[in-house]
Amino acid sequence: MNLPKQYRCIHSTNCSCTKGHLNEDAIFLLFQHLNWNPKLIAAFSCACKWFDDIAKRVLWKEFCKARAPKMMLDLQYSGSHIVDGNWRALGKLLIYCSGSTKGGLFNGIHIPGHFAHTTRFSRTSGKSFLLRQCRTDVLYVSDPCEHLDQGEEGDVGFFRGIFKSFATSKVRKMLIKRGAQFHTTEVCPYCKAKLWNMLQAKMIPQSASCRLDAYEDCVEYYVCLNGHMLGICSLMPLSDSEEADDAE
Ligand SMILES: [Zn+2]
Ligand SMILES: [Zn+2]
């Protein structure tokens, strides 16, 4: 598109396009029509600070509500403020498997992040990731995103999730009581907050590996200060887990 200079939006830090913007209502209608296309929202956000502001306040919120209506209703219920101001992070969490870089959060594993459009999040699954004494907390967790045949690592699964009202959760209280450590270098890929190591805090129950079809003691996850969780596990080959089912 060849727009006159005054209509162009060049750079996010010194966006000089004070004239020629569409108004907010038009942007809303346009993106509603585009079904809140997350790639477009992200792309325009990078290019224009004015747009980025609307995206953070409005578009990501609508995106989340369209993608996971029941979950969003629950997360916002009874004055939970976890989502407020963090719609972009939550939007990204819904559709982006963060993977892991070498020397990153999950040692030695190098699997690039990628879009994952059809991920399902479940509150029932979330229970399996909580110690018995924390099971009144509400945690939504995704099905594992499977990355098969990763050399020595075998079959790797990434999962992610979010706590409702993390600020007042039992998990958070327990992490603080146990003096859990933050990861020294890595931050949450969704909101850039510091990450607590749940494995180090001995807060990963056995039920997590069952839920994931992963090997026991091969589940690891982190929770950030805003209540996003992300984890990794070694998945059992399908035949093994079928045998395990038969044995039950
Ligand atoms: Zn993935
Ligand atoms: Zn986070």
PDB file of C-alpha atoms and ligand atoms in Angstrom:
ATOM      1  CA  MET A   1       0.000   0.000   0.000  1.00  0.00           C
ATOM      2  CA  ASN A   2       1.349   3.396  -0.946  1.00  0.00           C
ATOM      3  CA  LEU A   3      -0.099   5.800   1.562  1.00  0.00           C
ATOM      4  CA  PRO A   4       0.927   9.450   1.713  1.00  0.00           C
ATOM      5  CA  LYS A   5       3.615  10.015   4.299  1.00  0.00           C
ATOM      6  CA  GLN A   6       1.349  11.557   6.916  1.00  0.00           C
ATOM      7  CA  TYR A   7      -0.751   8.390   6.964  1.00  0.00           C
ATOM      8  CA  ARG A   8       2.123   6.035   7.493  1.00  0.00           C
ATOM      9  CA  CYS A   9       2.986   4.644  10.814  1.00  0.00           C
ATOM     10  CA  ILE A  10       6.688   4.080  10.790  1.00  0.00           C
ATOM     11  CA  HIS A  11       8.010   3.032  14.139  1.00  0.00           C
ATOM     12  CA  SER A  12       6.578   2.027  17.466  1.00  0.00           C
ATOM     13  CA  THR A  13       8.789   4.269  19.573  1.00  0.00           C
ATOM     14  CA  ASN A  14       8.289   7.452  17.620  1.00  0.00           C
ATOM     15  CA  CYS A  15       5.006   6.929  15.917  1.00  0.00           C
ATOM     16  CA  SER A  16       4.350  10.304  14.362  1.00  0.00           C
ATOM     17  CA  CYS A  17       1.017   9.553  12.789  1.00  0.00           C
ATOM     18  CA  THR A  18      -1.172  11.963  14.683  1.00  0.00           C
ATOM     19  CA  LYS A  19      -3.336  12.413  11.602  1.00  0.00           C
ATOM     20  CA  GLY A  20      -5.049   9.871   9.489  1.00  0.00           C
ATOM     21  CA  HIS A  21      -5.754   7.144  12.002  1.00  0.00           C
ATOM     22  CA  LEU A  22      -8.965   5.281  11.750  1.00  0.00           C
ATOM     23  CA  ASN A  23     -10.970   5.762  14.878  1.00  0.00           C
ATOM     24  CA  GLU A  24     -11.166   3.096  17.547  1.00  0.00           C
ATOM     25  CA  ASP A  25     -14.673   1.972  16.629  1.00  0.00           C
ATOM     26  CA  ALA A  26     -13.609   1.343  13.048  1.00  0.00           C
ATOM     27  CA  ILE A  27     -10.628  -0.697  14.229  1.00  0.00           C
ATOM     28  CA  PHE A  28     -12.951  -2.688  16.463  1.00  0.00           C
ATOM     29  CA  LEU A  29     -15.355  -3.462  13.626  1.00  0.00           C
ATOM     30  CA  LEU A  30     -12.559  -4.280  11.230  1.00  0.00           C
ATOM     31  CA  PHE A  31     -10.932  -6.764  13.593  1.00  0.00           C
ATOM     32  CA  GLN A  32     -14.244  -8.249  14.585  1.00  0.00           C
ATOM     33  CA  HIS A  33     -14.711  -8.927  10.892  1.00  0.00           C
ATOM     34  CA  LEU A  34     -11.245 -10.506  10.817  1.00  0.00           C
ATOM     35  CA  ASN A  35     -12.243 -12.720  13.729  1.00  0.00           C
ATOM     36  CA  TRP A  36      -9.609 -10.992  15.922  1.00  0.00           C
ATOM     37  CA  ASN A  37      -6.801 -12.423  13.806  1.00  0.00           C
ATOM     38  CA  PRO A  38      -3.928 -12.643  16.311  1.00  0.00           C
ATOM     39  CA  LYS A  39      -1.125 -12.516  13.747  1.00  0.00           C
ATOM     40  CA  LEU A  40      -2.503  -9.287  12.322  1.00  0.00           C
ATOM     41  CA  ILE A  41      -3.024  -7.772  15.762  1.00  0.00           C
ATOM     42  CA  ALA A  42       0.579  -8.629  16.651  1.00  0.00           C
ATOM     43  CA  ALA A  43       1.930  -7.321  13.352  1.00  0.00           C
ATOM     44  CA  PHE A  44       0.112  -3.969  13.557  1.00  0.00           C
ATOM     45  CA  SER A  45       1.092  -3.613  17.206  1.00  0.00           C
ATOM     46  CA  CYS A  46       4.754  -3.782  16.279  1.00  0.00           C
ATOM     47  CA  ALA A  47       4.296  -1.095  13.658  1.00  0.00           C
ATOM     48  CA  CYS A  48       2.222   1.456  15.543  1.00  0.00           C
ATOM     49  CA  LYS A  49       2.151   2.550  19.150  1.00  0.00           C
ATOM     50  CA  TRP A  50      -1.361   3.981  18.867  1.00  0.00           C
ATOM     51  CA  PHE A  51      -2.647   0.675  17.544  1.00  0.00           C
ATOM     52  CA  ASP A  52      -0.700  -1.239  20.187  1.00  0.00           C
ATOM     53  CA  ASP A  53      -2.535   0.675  22.892  1.00  0.00           C
ATOM     54  CA  ILE A  54      -5.923  -0.288  21.440  1.00  0.00           C
ATOM     55  CA  ALA A  55      -4.754  -3.854  21.003  1.00  0.00           C
ATOM     56  CA  LYS A  56      -3.738  -4.123  24.664  1.00  0.00           C
ATOM     57  CA  ARG A  57      -6.961  -2.569  25.967  1.00  0.00           C
ATOM     58  CA  VAL A  58      -9.519  -3.945  23.556  1.00  0.00           C
ATOM     59  CA  LEU A  59      -8.483  -6.297  20.768  1.00  0.00           C
ATOM     60  CA  TRP A  60      -6.638  -8.946  22.796  1.00  0.00           C
ATOM     61  CA  LYS A  61      -9.483  -8.991  25.272  1.00  0.00           C
ATOM     62  CA  GLU A  62     -11.993  -9.636  22.485  1.00  0.00           C
ATOM     63  CA  PHE A  63      -9.672 -12.231  21.010  1.00  0.00           C
ATOM     64  CA  CYS A  64      -9.488 -14.123  24.326  1.00  0.00           C
ATOM     65  CA  LYS A  65     -13.251 -13.924  24.809  1.00  0.00           C
ATOM     66  CA  ALA A  66     -13.865 -15.244  21.297  1.00  0.00           C
ATOM     67  CA  ARG A  67     -11.383 -18.112  21.614  1.00  0.00           C
ATOM     68  CA  ALA A  68     -12.154 -19.313  25.115  1.00  0.00           C
ATOM     69  CA  PRO A  69     -15.424 -17.744  26.274  1.00  0.00           C
ATOM     70  CA  LYS A  70     -16.126 -19.989  29.273  1.00  0.00           C
ATOM     71  CA  MET A  71     -12.585 -19.818  30.543  1.00  0.00           C
ATOM     72  CA  MET A  72     -12.529 -16.013  30.258  1.00  0.00           C
ATOM     73  CA  LEU A  73     -15.813 -15.710  32.103  1.00  0.00           C
ATOM     74  CA  ASP A  74     -14.411 -17.862  34.895  1.00  0.00           C
ATOM     75  CA  LEU A  75     -11.077 -16.047  35.075  1.00  0.00           C
ATOM     76  CA  GLN A  76     -12.835 -12.720  35.462  1.00  0.00           C
ATOM     77  CA  TYR A  77     -15.478 -13.949  37.830  1.00  0.00           C
ATOM     78  CA  SER A  78     -15.769 -12.490  41.340  1.00  0.00           C
ATOM     79  CA  GLY A  79     -13.366  -9.635  40.878  1.00  0.00           C
ATOM     80  CA  SER A  80     -10.348 -11.620  39.807  1.00  0.00           C
ATOM     81  CA  HIS A  81      -7.958  -9.030  38.454  1.00  0.00           C
ATOM     82  CA  ILE A  82      -5.357 -11.386  37.112  1.00  0.00           C
ATOM     83  CA  VAL A  83      -6.385 -10.750  33.571  1.00  0.00           C
ATOM     84  CA  ASP A  84      -6.719  -6.979  33.773  1.00  0.00           C
ATOM     85  CA  GLY A  85      -4.019  -5.315  31.737  1.00  0.00           C
ATOM     86  CA  ASN A  86      -2.649  -8.684  30.726  1.00  0.00           C
ATOM     87  CA  TRP A  87      -4.903  -9.529  27.823  1.00  0.00           C
ATOM     88  CA  ARG A  88      -2.051  -9.627  25.368  1.00  0.00           C
ATOM     89  CA  ALA A  89      -0.136 -12.081  27.537  1.00  0.00           C
ATOM     90  CA  LEU A  90      -3.215 -14.240  27.889  1.00  0.00           C
ATOM     91  CA  GLY A  91      -3.910 -14.067  24.161  1.00  0.00           C
ATOM     92  CA  LYS A  92      -0.406 -15.248  23.464  1.00  0.00           C
ATOM     93  CA  LEU A  93      -0.720 -18.010  26.038  1.00  0.00           C
ATOM     94  CA  LEU A  94      -3.824 -19.309  24.273  1.00  0.00           C
ATOM     95  CA  ILE A  95      -2.148 -19.740  20.911  1.00  0.00           C
ATOM     96  CA  TYR A  96       1.599 -19.882  21.372  1.00  0.00           C
ATOM     97  CA  CYS A  97       3.730 -22.830  22.471  1.00  0.00           C
ATOM     98  CA  SER A  98       6.849 -21.125  23.777  1.00  0.00           C
ATOM     99  CA  GLY A  99       9.232 -24.022  23.186  1.00  0.00           C
ATOM    100  CA  SER A 100      12.666 -23.702  24.737  1.00  0.00           C
ATOM    101  CA  THR A 101      15.972 -22.315  23.588  1.00  0.00           C
ATOM    102  CA  LYS A 102      19.280 -23.981  24.323  1.00  0.00           C
ATOM    103  CA  GLY A 103      20.491 -22.836  27.720  1.00  0.00           C
ATOM    104  CA  GLY A 104      17.030 -21.453  28.388  1.00  0.00           C
ATOM    105  CA  LEU A 105      14.380 -22.512  30.835  1.00  0.00           C
ATOM    106  CA  PHE A 106      14.538 -26.215  30.140  1.00  0.00           C
ATOM    107  CA  ASN A 107      18.184 -27.132  29.995  1.00  0.00           C
ATOM    108  CA  GLY A 108      19.631 -28.486  26.802  1.00  0.00           C
ATOM    109  CA  ILE A 109      16.329 -28.564  24.938  1.00  0.00           C
ATOM    110  CA  HIS A 110      16.144 -26.535  21.771  1.00  0.00           C
ATOM    111  CA  ILE A 111      12.685 -26.407  20.251  1.00  0.00           C
ATOM    112  CA  PRO A 112      11.591 -23.087  18.778  1.00  0.00           C
ATOM    113  CA  GLY A 113       8.306 -21.518  19.814  1.00  0.00           C
ATOM    114  CA  HIS A 114       5.385 -21.712  17.397  1.00  0.00           C
ATOM    115  CA  PHE A 115       1.712 -20.892  16.962  1.00  0.00           C
ATOM    116  CA  ALA A 116      -0.639 -23.633  18.110  1.00  0.00           C
ATOM    117  CA  HIS A 117      -4.128 -22.681  17.064  1.00  0.00           C
ATOM    118  CA  THR A 118      -6.308 -25.412  18.438  1.00  0.00           C
ATOM    119  CA  THR A 119      -5.067 -25.866  21.976  1.00  0.00           C
ATOM    120  CA  ARG A 120      -7.639 -26.904  24.561  1.00  0.00           C
ATOM    121  CA  PHE A 121      -7.377 -25.659  28.149  1.00  0.00           C
ATOM    122  CA  SER A 122      -9.008 -27.530  30.975  1.00  0.00           C
ATOM    123  CA  ARG A 123      -9.753 -26.654  34.570  1.00  0.00           C
ATOM    124  CA  THR A 124     -10.167 -30.333  35.414  1.00  0.00           C
ATOM    125  CA  SER A 125      -6.695 -31.090  34.043  1.00  0.00           C
ATOM    126  CA  GLY A 126      -5.363 -28.248  36.132  1.00  0.00           C
ATOM    127  CA  LYS A 127      -6.246 -30.088  39.351  1.00  0.00           C
ATOM    128  CA  SER A 128      -3.683 -32.781  38.491  1.00  0.00           C
ATOM    129  CA  PHE A 129      -0.923 -30.182  38.642  1.00  0.00           C
ATOM    130  CA  LEU A 130      -1.739 -29.030  42.168  1.00  0.00           C
ATOM    131  CA  LEU A 131      -0.691 -30.577  45.461  1.00  0.00           C
ATOM    132  CA  ARG A 132      -3.599 -31.935  47.454  1.00  0.00           C
ATOM    133  CA  GLN A 133      -3.526 -29.020  49.890  1.00  0.00           C
ATOM    134  CA  CYS A 134      -3.735 -26.535  46.978  1.00  0.00           C
ATOM    135  CA  ARG A 135      -6.556 -28.170  45.027  1.00  0.00           C
ATOM    136  CA  THR A 136      -9.066 -25.447  45.795  1.00  0.00           C
ATOM    137  CA  ASP A 137      -6.985 -23.207  43.511  1.00  0.00           C
ATOM    138  CA  VAL A 138      -8.252 -22.865  39.976  1.00  0.00           C
ATOM    139  CA  LEU A 139      -5.692 -23.579  37.284  1.00  0.00           C
ATOM    140  CA  TYR A 140      -6.335 -24.045  33.574  1.00  0.00           C
ATOM    141  CA  VAL A 141      -3.792 -26.244  31.786  1.00  0.00           C
ATOM    142  CA  SER A 142      -3.437 -27.091  28.098  1.00  0.00           C
ATOM    143  CA  ASP A 143      -3.049 -30.503  26.578  1.00  0.00           C
ATOM    144  CA  PRO A 144       0.637 -31.154  25.949  1.00  0.00           C
ATOM    145  CA  CYS A 145       1.951 -29.869  22.633  1.00  0.00           C
ATOM    146  CA  GLU A 146       3.814 -32.898  21.348  1.00  0.00           C
ATOM    147  CA  HIS A 147       7.254 -32.612  19.800  1.00  0.00           C
ATOM    148  CA  LEU A 148       8.199 -36.153  18.879  1.00  0.00           C
ATOM    149  CA  ASP A 149      11.616 -37.712  18.242  1.00  0.00           C
ATOM    150  CA  GLN A 150      13.758 -34.996  19.750  1.00  0.00           C
ATOM    151  CA  GLY A 151      16.962 -37.068  19.626  1.00  0.00           C
ATOM    152  CA  GLU A 152      18.208 -37.975  23.094  1.00  0.00           C
ATOM    153  CA  GLU A 153      15.234 -36.285  24.691  1.00  0.00           C
ATOM    154  CA  GLY A 154      12.787 -38.618  22.967  1.00  0.00           C
ATOM    155  CA  ASP A 155       9.214 -37.364  22.812  1.00  0.00           C
ATOM    156  CA  VAL A 156       8.834 -33.983  24.461  1.00  0.00           C
ATOM    157  CA  GLY A 157       5.594 -32.311  25.502  1.00  0.00           C
ATOM    158  CA  PHE A 158       5.166 -28.634  26.354  1.00  0.00           C
ATOM    159  CA  PHE A 159       2.170 -27.458  28.303  1.00  0.00           C
ATOM    160  CA  ARG A 160       1.036 -24.092  29.563  1.00  0.00           C
ATOM    161  CA  GLY A 161      -1.663 -22.655  31.750  1.00  0.00           C
ATOM    162  CA  ILE A 162      -3.004 -19.884  33.910  1.00  0.00           C
ATOM    163  CA  PHE A 163      -4.199 -19.563  37.503  1.00  0.00           C
ATOM    164  CA  LYS A 164      -7.377 -17.769  38.404  1.00  0.00           C
ATOM    165  CA  SER A 165      -6.760 -15.122  41.091  1.00  0.00           C
ATOM    166  CA  PHE A 166      -3.136 -16.142  41.449  1.00  0.00           C
ATOM    167  CA  ALA A 167      -2.461 -13.297  43.895  1.00  0.00           C
ATOM    168  CA  THR A 168      -4.640 -14.963  46.517  1.00  0.00           C
ATOM    169  CA  SER A 169      -3.940 -18.598  45.564  1.00  0.00           C
ATOM    170  CA  LYS A 170      -2.676 -21.289  47.908  1.00  0.00           C
ATOM    171  CA  VAL A 171       0.103 -22.125  45.479  1.00  0.00           C
ATOM    172  CA  ARG A 172       1.479 -18.612  45.691  1.00  0.00           C
ATOM    173  CA  LYS A 173       1.290 -18.632  49.479  1.00  0.00           C
ATOM    174  CA  MET A 174       3.087 -21.964  49.615  1.00  0.00           C
ATOM    175  CA  LEU A 175       5.798 -20.841  47.181  1.00  0.00           C
ATOM    176  CA  ILE A 176       6.512 -17.870  49.423  1.00  0.00           C
ATOM    177  CA  LYS A 177       6.368 -19.948  52.609  1.00  0.00           C
ATOM    178  CA  ARG A 178       8.814 -22.460  51.165  1.00  0.00           C
ATOM    179  CA  GLY A 179      11.150 -19.701  50.066  1.00  0.00           C
ATOM    180  CA  ALA A 180      10.951 -20.858  46.441  1.00  0.00           C
ATOM    181  CA  GLN A 181      13.589 -19.442  44.134  1.00  0.00           C
ATOM    182  CA  PHE A 182      13.035 -17.444  40.969  1.00  0.00           C
ATOM    183  CA  HIS A 183      14.840 -18.562  37.854  1.00  0.00           C
ATOM    184  CA  THR A 184      17.965 -16.425  37.736  1.00  0.00           C
ATOM    185  CA  THR A 185      17.933 -15.522  34.062  1.00  0.00           C
ATOM    186  CA  GLU A 186      14.730 -16.573  32.329  1.00  0.00           C
ATOM    187  CA  VAL A 187      11.401 -14.714  32.489  1.00  0.00           C
ATOM    188  CA  CYS A 188       7.843 -15.608  31.538  1.00  0.00           C
ATOM    189  CA  PRO A 189       7.595 -15.757  27.720  1.00  0.00           C
ATOM    190  CA  TYR A 190       4.063 -14.359  27.961  1.00  0.00           C
ATOM    191  CA  CYS A 191       4.393 -11.405  30.342  1.00  0.00           C
ATOM    192  CA  LYS A 192       8.131 -11.140  31.140  1.00  0.00           C
ATOM    193  CA  ALA A 193       7.610 -11.574  34.894  1.00  0.00           C
ATOM    194  CA  LYS A 194       9.919 -13.688  37.061  1.00  0.00           C
ATOM    195  CA  LEU A 195       9.358 -17.424  37.242  1.00  0.00           C
ATOM    196  CA  TRP A 196       9.103 -19.695  40.251  1.00  0.00           C
ATOM    197  CA  ASN A 197      10.497 -23.200  39.880  1.00  0.00           C
ATOM    198  CA  MET A 198       7.794 -25.634  40.989  1.00  0.00           C
ATOM    199  CA  LEU A 199      10.096 -28.649  40.802  1.00  0.00           C
ATOM    200  CA  GLN A 200      12.651 -27.050  43.076  1.00  0.00           C
ATOM    201  CA  ALA A 201       9.853 -26.118  45.491  1.00  0.00           C
ATOM    202  CA  LYS A 202       8.747 -29.785  45.440  1.00  0.00           C
ATOM    203  CA  MET A 203       5.241 -28.787  44.439  1.00  0.00           C
ATOM    204  CA  ILE A 204       4.664 -31.070  41.451  1.00  0.00           C
ATOM    205  CA  PRO A 205       2.397 -33.989  42.364  1.00  0.00           C
ATOM    206  CA  GLN A 206       2.626 -37.466  40.796  1.00  0.00           C
ATOM    207  CA  SER A 207      -0.777 -36.910  39.240  1.00  0.00           C
ATOM    208  CA  ALA A 208       0.786 -34.447  36.767  1.00  0.00           C
ATOM    209  CA  SER A 209       2.736 -37.183  34.965  1.00  0.00           C
ATOM    210  CA  CYS A 210      -0.356 -39.410  34.793  1.00  0.00           C
ATOM    211  CA  ARG A 211      -2.400 -36.593  33.299  1.00  0.00           C
ATOM    212  CA  LEU A 212       0.266 -35.884  30.675  1.00  0.00           C
ATOM    213  CA  ASP A 213       1.055 -39.534  29.851  1.00  0.00           C
ATOM    214  CA  ALA A 214       4.607 -38.661  30.804  1.00  0.00           C
ATOM    215  CA  TYR A 215       7.271 -40.601  32.638  1.00  0.00           C
ATOM    216  CA  GLU A 216       7.218 -40.167  36.388  1.00  0.00           C
ATOM    217  CA  ASP A 217       9.654 -37.546  37.600  1.00  0.00           C
ATOM    218  CA  CYS A 218      10.014 -36.215  34.064  1.00  0.00           C
ATOM    219  CA  VAL A 219       7.674 -33.283  34.531  1.00  0.00           C
ATOM    220  CA  GLU A 220       8.921 -29.813  35.236  1.00  0.00           C
ATOM    221  CA  TYR A 221       7.101 -26.512  35.357  1.00  0.00           C
ATOM    222  CA  TYR A 222       7.344 -22.890  36.298  1.00  0.00           C
ATOM    223  CA  VAL A 223       4.789 -20.338  37.431  1.00  0.00           C
ATOM    224  CA  CYS A 224       5.300 -16.612  36.905  1.00  0.00           C
ATOM    225  CA  LEU A 225       4.380 -13.789  39.267  1.00  0.00           C
ATOM    226  CA  ASN A 226       1.226 -13.179  37.226  1.00  0.00           C
ATOM    227  CA  GLY A 227       0.082 -16.793  37.411  1.00  0.00           C
ATOM    228  CA  HIS A 228       1.051 -18.061  33.964  1.00  0.00           C
ATOM    229  CA  MET A 229       2.489 -21.555  34.049  1.00  0.00           C
ATOM    230  CA  LEU A 230       4.688 -23.304  31.528  1.00  0.00           C
ATOM    231  CA  GLY A 231       6.150 -26.735  31.610  1.00  0.00           C
ATOM    232  CA  ILE A 232       7.825 -29.598  29.868  1.00  0.00           C
ATOM    233  CA  CYS A 233       7.631 -33.367  30.151  1.00  0.00           C
ATOM    234  CA  SER A 234       9.007 -36.533  28.578  1.00  0.00           C
ATOM    235  CA  LEU A 235       6.072 -38.244  26.937  1.00  0.00           C
ATOM    236  CA  MET A 236       5.695 -41.991  27.027  1.00  0.00           C
ATOM    237  CA  PRO A 237       5.511 -43.636  23.626  1.00  0.00           C
ATOM    238  CA  LEU A 238       1.923 -44.472  22.796  1.00  0.00           C
ATOM    239  CA  SER A 239       2.411 -48.246  23.165  1.00  0.00           C
ATOM    240  CA  ASP A 240       3.828 -47.853  26.690  1.00  0.00           C
ATOM    241  CA  SER A 241       0.928 -45.769  27.856  1.00  0.00           C
ATOM    242  CA  GLU A 242      -1.535 -48.242  26.368  1.00  0.00           C
ATOM    243  CA  GLU A 243       0.128 -51.033  28.323  1.00  0.00           C
ATOM    244  CA  ALA A 244      -0.057 -48.902  31.413  1.00  0.00           C
ATOM    245  CA  ASP A 245      -3.793 -48.458  30.826  1.00  0.00           C
ATOM    246  CA  ASP A 246      -4.235 -52.224  30.513  1.00  0.00           C
ATOM    247  CA  ALA A 247      -2.376 -52.792  33.727  1.00  0.00           C
ATOM    248  CA  GLU A 248      -4.646 -50.519  35.699  1.00  0.00           C
TER     249      GLU A 248
HETATM  250 ZN    ZN B   1       4.853 -26.949  20.739  1.00  0.00          ZN
HETATM  251 ZN    ZN B   2       3.624 -14.539  32.904  1.00  0.00          ZN
END
